[in-house]
Tab-separated table of C-alpha atoms in Angstrom:
chain	number	residue	atom	x	y	z
A	46	UNK	CA	-10.527	-29.488	-15.264
A	47	UNK	CA	-13.532	-26.935	-15.383
A	48	UNK	CA	-13.316	-23.255	-15.976
A	49	UNK	CA	-16.172	-21.169	-15.378
A	50	UNK	CA	-17.506	-17.476	-15.123
A	51	UNK	CA	-20.328	-17.262	-12.407
A	52	UNK	CA	-22.271	-14.213	-11.703
A	53	UNK	CA	-23.112	-12.674	-8.327
A	54	UNK	CA	-25.815	-13.730	-6.046
A	55	UNK	CA	-28.656	-12.317	-8.368
A	56	UNK	CA	-29.763	-14.157	-11.458
A	57	UNK	CA	-28.713	-13.484	-14.986
A	58	UNK	CA	-32.022	-12.054	-15.582
A	59	UNK	CA	-31.650	-9.599	-12.875
A	60	UNK	CA	-28.226	-8.429	-14.199
A	61	UNK	CA	-29.184	-8.447	-17.959
A	62	UNK	CA	-32.663	-7.268	-18.176
A	63	UNK	CA	-33.169	-4.510	-15.666
A	64	UNK	CA	-32.151	-1.287	-17.522
A	65	UNK	CA	-31.102	0.238	-14.622
A	66	UNK	CA	-29.042	-2.664	-13.332
A	67	UNK	CA	-27.335	-3.279	-16.657
A	68	UNK	CA	-26.202	0.501	-16.714
A	69	UNK	CA	-24.275	-0.441	-13.554
A	70	UNK	CA	-23.618	-3.909	-14.244
A	71	UNK	CA	-19.812	-3.583	-14.810
A	72	UNK	CA	-19.075	-1.313	-11.870
A	73	UNK	CA	-21.262	-3.723	-9.487
A	74	UNK	CA	-19.835	-6.820	-10.311
A	75	UNK	CA	-16.233	-6.002	-10.019
A	76	UNK	CA	-17.156	-5.167	-6.211
A	77	UNK	CA	-18.560	-8.651	-5.472
A	78	UNK	CA	-16.806	-9.900	-2.437
A	79	UNK	CA	-15.099	-13.342	-1.809
A	80	UNK	CA	-17.366	-15.617	-0.167
A	81	UNK	CA	-15.843	-17.889	2.493
A	82	UNK	CA	-12.569	-17.983	0.588
A	83	UNK	CA	-13.520	-20.835	-1.627
A	84	UNK	CA	-12.976	-19.133	-4.927
A	85	UNK	CA	-9.968	-18.234	-6.839
A	86	UNK	CA	-9.704	-15.878	-9.689
A	87	UNK	CA	-8.033	-16.659	-13.041
A	88	UNK	CA	-7.751	-14.690	-16.432
A	89	UNK	CA	-7.677	-11.628	-17.871
A	90	UNK	CA	-10.942	-9.892	-19.349
A	91	UNK	CA	-11.215	-6.491	-21.011
A	92	UNK	CA	-13.908	-5.063	-18.257
A	93	UNK	CA	-11.571	-6.439	-15.511
A	94	UNK	CA	-13.520	-9.356	-14.703
A	95	UNK	CA	-12.314	-12.745	-14.182
A	96	UNK	CA	-12.942	-16.602	-14.653
A	97	UNK	CA	-12.871	-19.341	-12.073
A	98	UNK	CA	-10.885	-22.440	-12.738
A	99	UNK	CA	-11.277	-25.531	-10.650
A	100	UNK	CA	-9.128	-28.461	-11.446
A	101	UNK	CA	-9.835	-31.773	-9.718
A	102	UNK	CA	-7.468	-33.900	-11.740
A	103	UNK	CA	-4.322	-35.433	-10.018
A	104	UNK	CA	-0.692	-34.594	-11.269
A	105	UNK	CA	0.158	-36.474	-14.220
A	106	UNK	CA	3.791	-35.731	-14.164
A	107	UNK	CA	6.265	-34.136	-11.772
A	108	UNK	CA	5.592	-30.783	-13.922
A	109	UNK	CA	1.965	-31.151	-13.243
A	110	UNK	CA	0.293	-28.328	-11.175
A	111	UNK	CA	-3.148	-28.444	-9.621
A	112	UNK	CA	-5.229	-26.049	-7.731
A	113	UNK	CA	-5.348	-26.446	-3.920
A	114	UNK	CA	-7.965	-29.292	-2.752
A	115	UNK	CA	-9.722	-26.515	-0.796
A	116	UNK	CA	-10.642	-24.481	-4.450
A	117	UNK	CA	-13.851	-26.022	-5.411
A	118	UNK	CA	-17.280	-24.504	-6.590
A	119	UNK	CA	-20.109	-24.121	-4.463
A	120	UNK	CA	-23.084	-26.404	-4.645
A	121	UNK	CA	-25.343	-24.827	-2.246
A	122	UNK	CA	-28.200	-22.722	-2.856
A	123	UNK	CA	-26.695	-19.202	-2.018
A	124	UNK	CA	-25.995	-19.001	-5.812
A	125	UNK	CA	-22.877	-18.553	-7.745
A	126	UNK	CA	-20.267	-15.924	-7.279
A	127	UNK	CA	-17.967	-13.962	-9.415
A	128	UNK	CA	-14.980	-12.492	-7.601
A	129	UNK	CA	-12.689	-9.991	-8.940
A	130	UNK	CA	-9.564	-8.540	-7.606
A	131	UNK	CA	-9.119	-5.272	-6.271
A	132	UNK	CA	-5.515	-4.479	-5.706
A	133	UNK	CA	-3.975	-1.758	-7.951
A	134	UNK	CA	-0.474	-3.571	-8.228
A	135	UNK	CA	1.179	-2.573	-11.261
A	136	UNK	CA	3.756	-4.781	-12.812
A	137	UNK	CA	6.947	-2.836	-14.382
A	138	UNK	CA	9.424	-5.521	-14.854
A	139	UNK	CA	12.444	-3.367	-16.257
A	140	UNK	CA	15.147	-6.013	-15.735
A	141	UNK	CA	16.989	-8.627	-18.107
A	142	UNK	CA	14.412	-8.792	-20.771
A	143	UNK	CA	14.218	-12.074	-22.874
A	144	UNK	CA	12.803	-10.461	-25.817
A	145	UNK	CA	11.149	-11.049	-28.873
A	146	UNK	CA	8.193	-11.826	-30.482
A	147	UNK	CA	6.371	-12.025	-33.571
A	148	UNK	CA	5.882	-8.958	-35.594
A	149	UNK	CA	3.279	-8.399	-38.302
A	150	UNK	CA	2.563	-5.559	-40.842
A	151	UNK	CA	0.229	-3.227	-39.090
A	152	UNK	CA	-3.233	-3.351	-39.675
A	153	UNK	CA	-5.230	-0.728	-41.711
A	154	UNK	CA	-6.826	1.567	-38.670
A	155	UNK	CA	-8.344	5.112	-38.971
A	156	UNK	CA	-5.637	6.372	-36.566
A	157	UNK	CA	-2.726	4.049	-37.595
A	158	UNK	CA	0.759	5.802	-37.953
A	159	UNK	CA	2.965	4.087	-40.509
A	160	UNK	CA	6.001	5.113	-42.520
A	161	UNK	CA	5.695	6.014	-46.313
A	162	UNK	CA	7.225	2.772	-47.463
A	163	UNK	CA	5.281	-0.021	-45.997
A	164	UNK	CA	7.267	-2.875	-47.650
A	165	UNK	CA	10.689	-1.518	-45.768
A	166	UNK	CA	8.780	-0.759	-42.673
A	167	UNK	CA	7.516	-4.460	-42.533
A	168	UNK	CA	11.029	-5.872	-43.037
A	169	UNK	CA	12.252	-3.514	-40.263
A	170	UNK	CA	9.410	-5.060	-37.879
A	171	UNK	CA	10.540	-8.238	-38.570
A	172	UNK	CA	13.814	-7.398	-37.216
A	173	UNK	CA	12.367	-5.659	-34.357
A	174	UNK	CA	12.619	-7.274	-31.050
A	175	UNK	CA	10.536	-5.508	-28.522
A	176	UNK	CA	11.243	-4.641	-24.791
A	177	UNK	CA	8.909	-3.544	-22.227
A	178	UNK	CA	10.445	-0.016	-22.078
A	179	UNK	CA	9.612	0.512	-25.940
A	180	UNK	CA	6.113	1.173	-24.753
A	181	UNK	CA	4.677	3.951	-22.780
A	182	UNK	CA	1.463	3.167	-20.585
A	183	UNK	CA	-1.516	5.395	-21.387
A	184	UNK	CA	-4.498	3.922	-19.701
A	185	UNK	CA	-5.468	1.025	-17.682
A	186	UNK	CA	-8.074	-1.101	-19.384
A	187	UNK	CA	-8.513	-4.491	-17.513
A	188	UNK	CA	-7.695	-6.702	-14.642
A	189	UNK	CA	-7.642	-10.272	-13.550
A	190	UNK	CA	-5.600	-12.257	-10.846
A	191	UNK	CA	-2.428	-12.935	-12.959
A	192	UNK	CA	-2.456	-9.982	-15.398
A	193	UNK	CA	-3.571	-6.787	-16.470
A	194	UNK	CA	-4.356	-5.088	-19.893
A	195	UNK	CA	-3.163	-1.466	-20.699
A	196	UNK	CA	-3.539	0.925	-23.439
A	197	UNK	CA	-0.030	1.637	-24.626
A	198	UNK	CA	2.176	3.543	-27.408
A	199	UNK	CA	5.376	2.502	-28.897
A	200	UNK	CA	8.102	4.964	-28.332
A	201	UNK	CA	9.480	4.829	-31.908
A	202	UNK	CA	6.033	4.754	-33.988
A	203	UNK	CA	3.718	6.352	-31.617
A	204	UNK	CA	1.427	3.376	-32.755
A	205	UNK	CA	-1.213	2.576	-29.756
A	206	UNK	CA	-1.777	-0.980	-28.733
A	207	UNK	CA	-3.493	-2.981	-26.010
A	208	UNK	CA	-0.971	-4.804	-24.022
A	209	UNK	CA	-1.901	-7.760	-22.112
A	210	UNK	CA	0.480	-8.648	-19.313
A	211	UNK	CA	0.428	-12.151	-17.514
A	212	UNK	CA	2.264	-13.252	-14.459
A	213	UNK	CA	4.371	-16.531	-14.980
A	214	UNK	CA	4.203	-17.461	-11.303
A	215	UNK	CA	0.479	-17.329	-11.500
A	216	UNK	CA	0.154	-19.040	-14.742
A	217	UNK	CA	2.157	-22.063	-13.370
A	218	UNK	CA	0.685	-22.330	-10.085
A	219	UNK	CA	-2.814	-22.463	-11.456
A	220	UNK	CA	-1.919	-25.019	-14.236
A	221	UNK	CA	-2.643	-22.870	-17.193
A	222	UNK	CA	0.468	-22.802	-19.129
A	223	UNK	CA	-1.159	-24.418	-22.041
A	224	UNK	CA	-3.795	-21.798	-22.018
A	225	UNK	CA	-1.304	-19.007	-22.385
A	226	UNK	CA	0.639	-20.928	-25.211
A	227	UNK	CA	-2.916	-21.718	-26.927
A	228	UNK	CA	-3.950	-18.148	-26.725
A	229	UNK	CA	-0.544	-16.811	-28.444
A	230	UNK	CA	-0.504	-19.626	-30.963
A	231	UNK	CA	-4.099	-19.075	-32.039
A	232	UNK	CA	-3.642	-15.646	-32.216
A	233	UNK	CA	-0.749	-16.121	-34.626
A	234	UNK	CA	-3.030	-18.414	-36.809
A	235	UNK	CA	-5.944	-16.306	-36.806
A	236	UNK	CA	-5.412	-13.669	-39.314
A	237	UNK	CA	-9.100	-12.118	-40.263
A	238	UNK	CA	-10.683	-8.891	-40.464
A	239	UNK	CA	-12.898	-9.846	-37.434
A	240	UNK	CA	-10.483	-11.065	-34.757
A	241	UNK	CA	-8.111	-9.028	-33.074
A	242	UNK	CA	-4.631	-8.877	-34.576
A	243	UNK	CA	-1.316	-10.103	-32.280
A	244	UNK	CA	1.416	-7.754	-33.312
A	245	UNK	CA	4.193	-8.939	-30.614
A	246	UNK	CA	4.709	-11.496	-28.003
A	247	UNK	CA	7.468	-11.296	-25.536
A	248	UNK	CA	8.725	-11.987	-22.186
A	249	UNK	CA	10.745	-11.062	-19.173
A	250	UNK	CA	11.625	-13.285	-16.322
A	251	UNK	CA	8.447	-12.566	-14.394
A	252	UNK	CA	5.880	-11.984	-17.218
A	253	UNK	CA	4.294	-12.766	-20.435
A	254	UNK	CA	3.314	-10.012	-22.821
A	255	UNK	CA	0.860	-9.857	-25.664
A	256	UNK	CA	0.850	-6.517	-28.100
A	257	UNK	CA	-2.594	-6.419	-29.802
A	258	UNK	CA	-4.450	-4.106	-31.723
A	259	UNK	CA	-6.320	-1.693	-29.523
A	260	UNK	CA	-10.045	-1.917	-30.202
A	261	UNK	CA	-11.307	1.752	-29.403
A	262	UNK	CA	-15.065	1.363	-29.664
A	263	UNK	CA	-15.653	-0.747	-26.604
A	264	UNK	CA	-17.505	-4.184	-25.597
A	265	UNK	CA	-20.506	-5.222	-27.708
A	266	UNK	CA	-21.910	-5.873	-24.080
A	267	UNK	CA	-22.074	-1.954	-23.659
A	268	UNK	CA	-23.649	-1.305	-26.818
A	269	UNK	CA	-26.301	-3.827	-26.089
A	270	UNK	CA	-26.593	-2.022	-22.539
A	271	UNK	CA	-27.362	1.152	-24.339
A	272	UNK	CA	-29.695	-0.289	-26.754
A	273	UNK	CA	-31.617	-2.792	-24.391
A	274	UNK	CA	-31.925	-5.115	-27.502
A	275	UNK	CA	-30.887	-4.818	-31.011
A	276	UNK	CA	-33.216	-4.520	-34.215
A	277	UNK	CA	-33.109	-7.547	-36.032
A	278	UNK	CA	-31.255	-5.770	-39.027
A	279	UNK	CA	-28.421	-4.810	-36.236
A	280	UNK	CA	-28.412	-8.275	-34.833
A	281	UNK	CA	-28.068	-9.672	-38.451
A	282	UNK	CA	-25.089	-7.383	-39.078
A	283	UNK	CA	-23.165	-8.554	-36.084
A	284	UNK	CA	-23.788	-12.002	-35.868
A	285	UNK	CA	-22.911	-12.324	-39.591
A	286	UNK	CA	-19.630	-10.930	-38.735
A	287	UNK	CA	-19.441	-13.290	-35.723
A	288	UNK	CA	-20.127	-16.042	-38.295
A	289	UNK	CA	-17.042	-15.192	-40.524
A	290	UNK	CA	-14.779	-15.213	-37.479
A	291	UNK	CA	-15.723	-18.535	-36.008
A	292	UNK	CA	-15.873	-20.042	-39.635
A	293	UNK	CA	-12.427	-18.659	-40.152
A	294	UNK	CA	-11.192	-20.328	-36.899
A	295	UNK	CA	-13.089	-23.644	-37.770
A	296	UNK	CA	-11.427	-23.920	-41.212
A	297	UNK	CA	-8.257	-24.185	-38.987
A	298	UNK	CA	-9.630	-26.808	-36.594
A	299	UNK	CA	-9.710	-24.057	-33.805
A	300	UNK	CA	-12.838	-23.856	-31.265
A	301	UNK	CA	-13.184	-20.471	-29.631
A	302	UNK	CA	-15.054	-21.739	-26.542
A	303	UNK	CA	-16.189	-18.322	-24.750
A	304	UNK	CA	-18.374	-16.450	-27.179
A	305	UNK	CA	-20.234	-13.841	-25.343
A	306	UNK	CA	-20.869	-10.028	-25.659
A	307	UNK	CA	-17.857	-8.910	-23.194
A	308	UNK	CA	-15.573	-10.879	-25.611
A	309	UNK	CA	-16.758	-8.854	-28.864
A	310	UNK	CA	-15.351	-5.365	-29.349
A	311	UNK	CA	-16.358	-2.821	-31.814
A	312	UNK	CA	-13.539	-1.421	-34.002
A	313	UNK	CA	-13.272	2.220	-34.776
A	314	UNK	CA	-14.787	1.523	-38.067
A	315	UNK	CA	-17.781	-0.045	-36.415
A	316	UNK	CA	-17.051	-3.600	-37.306
A	317	UNK	CA	-16.786	-6.475	-34.736
A	318	UNK	CA	-13.620	-7.703	-33.531
A	319	UNK	CA	-13.369	-11.308	-31.683
A	320	UNK	CA	-11.040	-10.991	-28.606
A	321	UNK	CA	-9.428	-12.829	-25.665
A	322	UNK	CA	-8.385	-16.077	-26.957
A	323	UNK	CA	-7.324	-17.620	-23.517
A	324	UNK	CA	-9.764	-20.573	-23.964
A	325	UNK	CA	-9.394	-21.333	-27.699
A	326	UNK	CA	-7.904	-24.776	-28.672
A	327	UNK	CA	-6.826	-26.370	-31.509
A	328	UNK	CA	-8.791	-29.647	-31.917
A	329	UNK	CA	-7.472	-33.221	-32.777
A	330	UNK	CA	-9.884	-35.835	-34.192
A	331	UNK	CA	-11.169	-36.766	-30.650
A	332	UNK	CA	-12.273	-33.323	-29.876
A	333	UNK	CA	-12.111	-32.289	-26.229
A	334	UNK	CA	-14.172	-32.762	-23.051
A	335	UNK	CA	-12.724	-29.586	-21.070
A	336	UNK	CA	-15.546	-27.915	-19.529
A	337	UNK	CA	-14.749	-24.611	-19.943
A	338	UNK	CA	-16.243	-20.912	-20.666
A	339	UNK	CA	-18.868	-18.925	-19.246
A	340	UNK	CA	-21.822	-21.270	-17.928
A	341	UNK	CA	-24.690	-19.203	-19.482
A	342	UNK	CA	-23.254	-19.624	-23.064
A	343	UNK	CA	-22.077	-23.555	-22.704
A	344	UNK	CA	-23.404	-25.981	-25.015
A	345	UNK	CA	-25.385	-28.967	-23.278
A	346	UNK	CA	-22.444	-31.611	-24.753
A	347	UNK	CA	-19.950	-29.182	-22.946
A	348	UNK	CA	-21.901	-29.424	-19.687
A	349	UNK	CA	-22.507	-33.059	-19.705
A	350	UNK	CA	-19.051	-34.091	-20.268
A	351	UNK	CA	-20.409	-37.532	-21.445
A	352	UNK	CA	-18.522	-37.398	-24.835
A	353	UNK	CA	-15.969	-35.125	-26.565
A	354	UNK	CA	-17.330	-32.093	-28.158
A	355	UNK	CA	-16.216	-30.051	-30.887
A	356	UNK	CA	-17.015	-26.984	-33.420
A	357	UNK	CA	-20.760	-27.434	-32.846
A	358	UNK	CA	-20.572	-26.018	-29.464
A	359	UNK	CA	-19.429	-22.475	-30.894
A	360	UNK	CA	-22.570	-22.456	-32.768
A	361	UNK	CA	-24.636	-23.261	-29.749
A	362	UNK	CA	-22.844	-20.178	-27.956
A	363	UNK	CA	-23.727	-17.962	-31.035
A	364	UNK	CA	-27.294	-18.921	-30.633
A	365	UNK	CA	-27.346	-17.704	-27.125
A	366	UNK	CA	-25.668	-14.485	-28.162
A	367	UNK	CA	-28.383	-14.102	-30.962
A	368	UNK	CA	-30.878	-14.861	-28.613
A	369	UNK	CA	-29.436	-12.072	-26.241
A	370	UNK	CA	-29.169	-9.613	-28.943
A	371	UNK	CA	-32.585	-10.115	-30.008
A	372	UNK	CA	-34.411	-10.095	-26.720
A	373	UNK	CA	-32.026	-8.248	-24.080
A	374	UNK	CA	-31.742	-11.564	-22.066
A	375	UNK	CA	-30.257	-14.976	-22.307
A	376	UNK	CA	-32.499	-17.884	-23.225
A	377	UNK	CA	-31.665	-19.953	-20.297
A	378	UNK	CA	-31.576	-18.068	-16.757
A	379	UNK	CA	-30.989	-18.917	-13.053
A	380	UNK	CA	-29.031	-17.463	-9.949
A	381	UNK	CA	-28.061	-20.944	-9.039
A	382	UNK	CA	-25.106	-22.878	-11.099
A	383	UNK	CA	-26.829	-26.204	-10.766
A	384	UNK	CA	-30.440	-25.002	-11.774
A	385	UNK	CA	-28.681	-23.029	-14.673
A	386	UNK	CA	-26.979	-26.331	-15.792
A	387	UNK	CA	-30.586	-28.392	-15.755
A	388	UNK	CA	-32.065	-25.396	-17.759
A	389	UNK	CA	-29.803	-25.636	-20.294
A	390	UNK	CA	-29.924	-29.102	-20.596
A	391	UNK	CA	-33.844	-29.240	-20.552
A	392	UNK	CA	-35.670	-26.283	-20.480
A	393	UNK	CA	-37.931	-25.637	-23.401
A	394	UNK	CA	-36.829	-22.624	-25.555
A	395	UNK	CA	-39.228	-19.638	-25.459
A	396	UNK	CA	-39.452	-16.520	-27.395
A	397	UNK	CA	-40.510	-13.071	-26.714
A	398	UNK	CA	-43.405	-11.874	-28.902
A	399	UNK	CA	-41.482	-9.270	-31.001
A	400	UNK	CA	-39.031	-12.196	-32.377
A	401	UNK	CA	-39.820	-12.777	-36.100
A	402	UNK	CA	-40.596	-16.346	-37.473
A	403	UNK	CA	-37.312	-16.160	-39.360
A	404	UNK	CA	-35.157	-15.391	-36.146
A	405	UNK	CA	-37.085	-18.196	-34.317
A	406	UNK	CA	-35.945	-20.564	-37.085
A	407	UNK	CA	-32.454	-19.836	-36.827
A	408	UNK	CA	-32.464	-19.921	-32.813
A	409	UNK	CA	-34.123	-23.023	-32.743
A	410	UNK	CA	-31.648	-24.705	-35.196
A	411	UNK	CA	-28.551	-22.961	-33.432
A	412	UNK	CA	-29.958	-23.878	-29.900
A	413	UNK	CA	-30.552	-27.650	-31.030
A	414	UNK	CA	-29.427	-29.952	-27.963
A	415	UNK	CA	-28.172	-32.612	-30.334
A	416	UNK	CA	-24.932	-31.220	-31.736
A	417	UNK	CA	-24.750	-33.530	-34.521
A	418	UNK	CA	-28.330	-31.992	-35.831
A	419	UNK	CA	-27.434	-28.333	-34.884
A	420	UNK	CA	-26.964	-25.607	-37.581
A	421	UNK	CA	-23.588	-25.432	-38.472
A	422	UNK	CA	-22.668	-29.119	-37.586
A	423	UNK	CA	-22.093	-29.640	-41.309
A	424	UNK	CA	-19.983	-26.439	-41.888
A	425	UNK	CA	-20.798	-22.696	-41.760
A	426	UNK	CA	-22.562	-22.787	-45.146
A	427	UNK	CA	-25.189	-24.183	-42.962
A	428	UNK	CA	-25.235	-21.008	-41.069
A	429	UNK	CA	-24.633	-18.647	-43.885
A	430	UNK	CA	-27.443	-19.871	-46.099
A	431	UNK	CA	-30.180	-19.669	-43.675
A	432	UNK	CA	-32.826	-17.314	-44.597
A	433	UNK	CA	-31.910	-15.106	-41.474
A	434	UNK	CA	-28.982	-14.090	-43.427
A	435	UNK	CA	-30.590	-13.661	-46.797
A	436	UNK	CA	-29.506	-9.881	-46.969
A	437	UNK	CA	-25.812	-10.392	-46.203
A	438	UNK	CA	-23.742	-10.574	-49.350
A	439	UNK	CA	-20.603	-12.504	-47.498
A	440	UNK	CA	-17.867	-11.548	-49.873
A	441	UNK	CA	-18.610	-7.997	-49.235
A	442	UNK	CA	-19.077	-8.585	-45.660
A	443	UNK	CA	-15.569	-10.048	-45.317
A	444	UNK	CA	-14.077	-7.012	-47.126
A	445	UNK	CA	-15.857	-4.611	-44.806
A	446	UNK	CA	-17.600	-3.263	-47.680
A	447	UNK	CA	-21.244	-3.073	-45.805
A	448	UNK	CA	-21.620	-0.107	-43.551
A	449	UNK	CA	-22.010	-1.064	-39.934
A	450	UNK	CA	-25.354	0.218	-38.100
A	451	UNK	CA	-23.090	1.997	-35.262
A	452	UNK	CA	-19.698	4.005	-35.663
A	453	UNK	CA	-18.190	4.738	-32.184
A	454	UNK	CA	-17.616	8.595	-31.846
A	455	UNK	CA	-13.722	8.897	-31.317
A	456	UNK	CA	-11.455	12.030	-30.828
A	457	UNK	CA	-8.431	10.001	-31.424
A	458	UNK	CA	-6.275	6.740	-31.133
A	459	UNK	CA	-6.177	6.965	-27.288
A	460	UNK	CA	-9.690	7.519	-26.608
A	461	UNK	CA	-11.218	5.299	-23.966
A	462	UNK	CA	-14.586	7.050	-23.606
A	463	UNK	CA	-16.269	3.531	-24.800
A	464	UNK	CA	-14.874	1.716	-21.766
A	465	UNK	CA	-15.683	1.659	-18.050
A	466	UNK	CA	-14.584	4.838	-16.726
A	467	UNK	CA	-14.176	3.260	-13.457
A	468	UNK	CA	-11.486	0.973	-14.785
A	469	UNK	CA	-9.733	3.357	-16.875
A	470	UNK	CA	-9.398	6.242	-14.214
A	471	UNK	CA	-7.685	3.749	-12.117
A	472	UNK	CA	-3.937	5.060	-11.566
A	473	UNK	CA	-0.823	3.607	-13.594
A	474	UNK	CA	1.514	3.687	-10.985
A	475	UNK	CA	1.360	2.228	-7.400
A	476	UNK	CA	3.521	2.271	-4.307
A	477	UNK	CA	3.019	-1.138	-3.646
A	478	UNK	CA	4.797	-2.501	-6.838
A	479	UNK	CA	6.925	-5.246	-5.978
A	480	UNK	CA	9.117	-7.631	-8.048
A	481	UNK	CA	7.679	-11.116	-7.625
A	482	UNK	CA	10.305	-13.951	-7.608
A	483	UNK	CA	10.070	-17.050	-10.035
A	484	UNK	CA	12.061	-19.883	-10.110
A	485	UNK	CA	14.445	-20.218	-12.725
A	486	UNK	CA	13.448	-23.978	-13.293
A	487	UNK	CA	9.842	-22.940	-14.342
A	488	UNK	CA	11.398	-20.823	-17.321
A	489	UNK	CA	10.987	-23.689	-19.361
A	490	UNK	CA	7.456	-23.607	-19.316
A	491	UNK	CA	7.567	-20.737	-21.389
A	492	UNK	CA	10.282	-21.642	-24.000
A	493	UNK	CA	9.004	-20.780	-27.321
A	494	UNK	CA	6.372	-18.033	-26.331
A	495	UNK	CA	8.749	-15.352	-27.470
A	496	UNK	CA	9.657	-15.882	-31.236
A	497	UNK	CA	9.870	-13.939	-34.568
A	498	UNK	CA	7.729	-14.720	-37.635
């Protein structure tokens, strides 16, 4: 199984380096057309873009599902393609709820509404069984092939959340049931200041729902667009918080596998928040060989598939992201997927003139093609003690005692100004809304998704 995110027919450099095009990047990429019907879209991302999955493995059991044989990656020179669904269907399953979910004590947020007695409130939350009609839709935030993301508020508490909805039929059809369960399980295990908090998980006969903290400051991607590239001090701060988040996951043997600026949100207090855990996985002693993630950020060992990979793959992705923060472009770039893979595997690393020697040092060590020699391969302390992070007091950072370089301007808990207006202005209701049928026999795939902590 391989899961990729590709760009349109223009190169990463054209998308990421042209200031004019960067400002319109999110809007343009949603309008790319399907080419020759050879691609299928999977996944839900905050900006509405999608990820492509191709499964060529034969079924291993009667309950296995694979993508159709005609769904395959392009191997020609036209260039890799990203396709995004344009339908405006809104999913409102107000029937036969199989409820309930995890409930966590509310996180501390500037606009958080909570009762005077947190202890009794937490006890009440643990007994709370959410239903879809407990939430009011406020705004549309993102869309993918089998799900959507909304800004919602709770009828009882007025708390604001992001609600991720996933269609069971599409999840089963595309053979990504495990990804849905992995995402929920990882979010439950990952309680950290720089990782999005999962509040509830529940299901209806047609859909799976994740209720998450709403992160109103928008994507780091958008901030990078606005700045073109970050000053080193800004890159140090953001990358240090990312190191903390990855370190927390790695201590639980969880590999993230999709680090990129689109999956990093800026909270109302200016701190980083890692989101979208659809590709995260708990590792066993043998590692994993699934080629998944966003191609430009994939480590060489992930692409080669010669041996199982593990946590060092996340540190490579951090190197790509840090390079992008410091320079405004990715280190390896091509419009063609095969060429991009070859560059990741073989091209010599080069740097813009303004990159400091300290920054070059950490980038070279993070972007080391030998995972056993890569910075972080012996643990996160290797990364934290690099001179690039000499100014960081890690204990204070994790307690959010260091002032962020950027605080988003917000008017209230439902402010969406830091998200793409073309997405948030989409209508919440559609006359094409239809209830999809889903075989009762497939409900067993989702047993255990809904539960109480």
